[in-house]
Short mmCIF file of C-alpha atoms in Angstrom, two decimals:
data_model
loop_
_atom_site.label_atom_id
_atom_site.label_comp_id
_atom_site.label_asym_id
_atom_site.label_seq_id
_atom_site.Cartn_x
_atom_site.Cartn_y
_atom_site.Cartn_z
CA MET A 353 129.14 -30.41 14.08
CA ILE A 354 130.13 -34.02 14.82
CA ASP A 355 132.20 -34.07 11.64
CA LYS A 356 134.15 -31.01 12.83
CA ILE A 357 134.83 -32.64 16.20
CA ILE A 358 136.00 -35.85 14.51
CA GLY A 359 138.19 -33.78 12.17
CA ILE A 360 139.80 -32.00 15.15
CA LEU A 361 140.41 -35.33 16.91
CA ARG A 362 142.17 -36.65 13.81
CA ASP A 363 144.36 -33.56 13.44
CA LYS A 364 147.06 -34.18 16.06
CA GLU A 365 148.35 -30.59 16.04
CA LYS A 366 144.89 -29.10 16.61
CA LEU A 367 144.18 -31.66 19.31
CA LYS A 368 147.51 -30.91 21.02
CA GLU A 369 146.74 -27.17 20.89
CA ILE A 370 143.31 -27.68 22.43
CA ILE A 371 144.68 -29.94 25.18
CA LEU A 372 147.43 -27.43 26.01
CA TYR A 373 144.90 -24.57 25.97
CA ILE A 374 142.60 -26.49 28.31
CA PHE A 375 145.51 -27.33 30.61
CA PHE A 376 146.89 -23.77 30.78
CA GLY A 377 143.36 -22.37 30.82
CA GLY A 378 142.70 -24.56 33.83
CA CYS A 379 145.88 -23.27 35.48
CA THR A 380 144.85 -19.70 34.65
CA THR A 381 141.41 -20.35 36.11
CA LEU A 382 142.94 -21.78 39.29
CA ILE A 383 145.14 -18.69 39.62
CA ASN A 384 142.10 -16.48 39.07
CA ILE A 385 139.92 -18.33 41.60
CA ALA A 386 142.68 -18.72 44.21
CA THR A 387 143.61 -15.04 43.95
CA TYR A 388 139.95 -14.06 44.27
CA TYR A 389 139.53 -16.37 47.28
CA ILE A 390 142.66 -15.06 49.02
CA GLY A 391 141.66 -11.48 48.28
CA THR A 392 138.14 -11.83 49.67
CA ARG A 393 138.76 -14.30 52.50
CA CYS A 394 142.24 -13.35 53.73
CA PHE A 395 142.39 -9.64 52.93
CA GLY A 396 138.69 -8.77 53.15
CA LEU A 397 138.56 -7.21 49.68
CA LYS A 398 135.21 -6.47 48.06
CA THR A 399 134.07 -8.59 45.11
CA THR A 400 135.09 -6.04 42.48
CA ALA A 401 138.59 -5.37 43.84
CA ALA A 402 139.35 -9.07 44.29
CA THR A 403 138.07 -9.82 40.77
CA VAL A 404 140.27 -7.11 39.22
CA ILE A 405 143.41 -8.32 41.04
CA ALA A 406 142.62 -11.95 40.13
CA TRP A 407 142.17 -10.90 36.50
CA LEU A 408 145.50 -9.03 36.34
CA LEU A 409 147.51 -11.97 37.69
CA SER A 410 145.74 -14.59 35.61
CA VAL A 411 146.01 -12.61 32.35
CA PHE A 412 149.76 -12.18 32.82
CA PHE A 413 150.12 -15.94 33.30
CA ALA A 414 147.81 -16.65 30.34
CA TYR A 415 149.72 -14.43 27.92
CA ILE A 416 153.06 -16.07 28.68
CA THR A 417 151.73 -19.64 28.45
CA ASN A 418 149.58 -18.98 25.36
CA ARG A 419 152.40 -17.24 23.53
CA ILE A 420 155.03 -19.88 24.26
CA TRP A 421 153.32 -23.26 24.64
CA VAL A 422 149.82 -23.10 23.15
CA PHE A 423 149.93 -20.98 20.01
CA HIS A 424 153.73 -20.95 19.51
CA SER A 425 153.87 -17.31 18.53
CA GLU A 426 156.69 -16.52 16.14
CA ASN A 427 156.35 -12.74 16.45
CA LYS A 428 159.77 -11.29 17.21
CA GLY A 429 159.88 -7.68 16.13
CA PHE A 430 158.94 -4.91 18.55
CA ARG A 431 155.97 -3.80 16.47
CA SER A 432 154.47 -7.27 15.98
CA VAL A 433 154.99 -8.35 19.61
CA THR A 434 153.51 -5.07 20.84
CA LYS A 435 150.48 -5.57 18.58
CA GLU A 436 150.11 -9.12 19.88
CA ILE A 437 150.31 -8.00 23.51
CA ILE A 438 147.82 -5.17 23.00
CA SER A 439 145.42 -7.49 21.17
CA PHE A 440 145.75 -10.12 23.90
CA TYR A 441 145.15 -7.68 26.73
CA ALA A 442 142.27 -5.96 24.88
CA ALA A 443 140.54 -9.30 24.33
CA ARG A 444 141.16 -10.30 27.93
CA LEU A 445 139.93 -6.91 29.10
CA ALA A 446 136.66 -7.51 27.25
CA THR A 447 136.23 -10.95 28.82
CA GLY A 448 137.48 -9.59 32.16
CA LEU A 449 134.73 -6.96 32.07
CA LEU A 450 132.26 -9.73 31.29
CA ASP A 451 133.57 -11.64 34.34
CA LEU A 452 133.23 -8.50 36.45
CA ALA A 453 129.66 -7.90 35.22
CA ILE A 454 128.67 -11.50 35.90
CA MET A 455 130.16 -11.35 39.41
CA TYR A 456 128.55 -8.00 40.20
CA LEU A 457 125.10 -8.99 38.96
CA CYS A 458 125.03 -12.51 40.35
CA VAL A 459 126.79 -11.92 43.67
CA ASP A 460 126.17 -8.29 44.62
CA VAL A 461 122.72 -7.85 43.09
CA PHE A 462 121.16 -11.33 43.18
CA HIS A 463 123.18 -12.62 46.21
CA LEU A 464 124.09 -15.97 44.64
CA ASN A 465 127.02 -18.05 45.91
CA ASP A 466 130.16 -16.16 44.94
CA MET A 467 132.43 -19.18 44.45
CA ALA A 468 129.89 -21.07 42.29
CA ILE A 469 129.37 -17.98 40.14
CA LYS A 470 133.15 -17.40 39.93
CA ILE A 471 133.61 -20.92 38.56
CA LEU A 472 130.72 -20.59 36.08
CA SER A 473 131.97 -17.19 34.94
CA ASN A 474 135.44 -18.62 34.33
CA VAL A 475 134.05 -21.41 32.15
CA ILE A 476 132.34 -18.82 29.93
CA VAL A 477 135.46 -16.64 29.85
CA ILE A 478 137.87 -19.46 28.99
CA ILE A 479 135.80 -20.50 25.96
CA LEU A 480 135.58 -16.92 24.70
CA ASN A 481 139.31 -16.39 25.27
CA TYR A 482 140.21 -19.43 23.15
CA VAL A 483 138.06 -18.25 20.27
CA LEU A 484 139.49 -14.72 20.42
CA SER A 485 143.08 -15.99 20.69
CA LYS A 486 142.64 -18.35 17.77
CA ILE A 487 140.94 -15.95 15.35
CA LEU A 488 142.33 -12.53 16.36
CA ILE A 489 145.56 -12.67 18.35
CA PHE A 490 147.84 -15.61 17.55
CA VAL A 491 147.05 -15.83 13.85
CA LYS A 492 149.73 -17.60 11.84
CA SER A 493 150.90 -15.73 8.76
CA LYS A 494 150.47 -17.66 5.53
#
């Protein structure tokens, strides 16, 4: 495990990709949390509705930044870009449903602090999203 981490730190391109992913993932997380906060605190939305709206806005931002700056997608044709978009949104839908389930169980069922759970849920989701993007969505052709 340590050898893999050292190998990544020595590979400047991989390190740059991870740093950019963390940066834009952090921005995506801030958009998600801020949208959730505004939805629940300013507009009085329920947990589920605010989580769905936060997810939609943050996934849109994530796709654009991941495609352009993190994974440098070279897909140009209609078919390949459409496949990429569908794959991205399907993966994000899966992790979005996980976020929704975590929020529902922890906040609505167990009555834990919604903002603390939202942050914890986003940490889990961001790690899963990187793995899915790297191995399924933005795969470089050889």
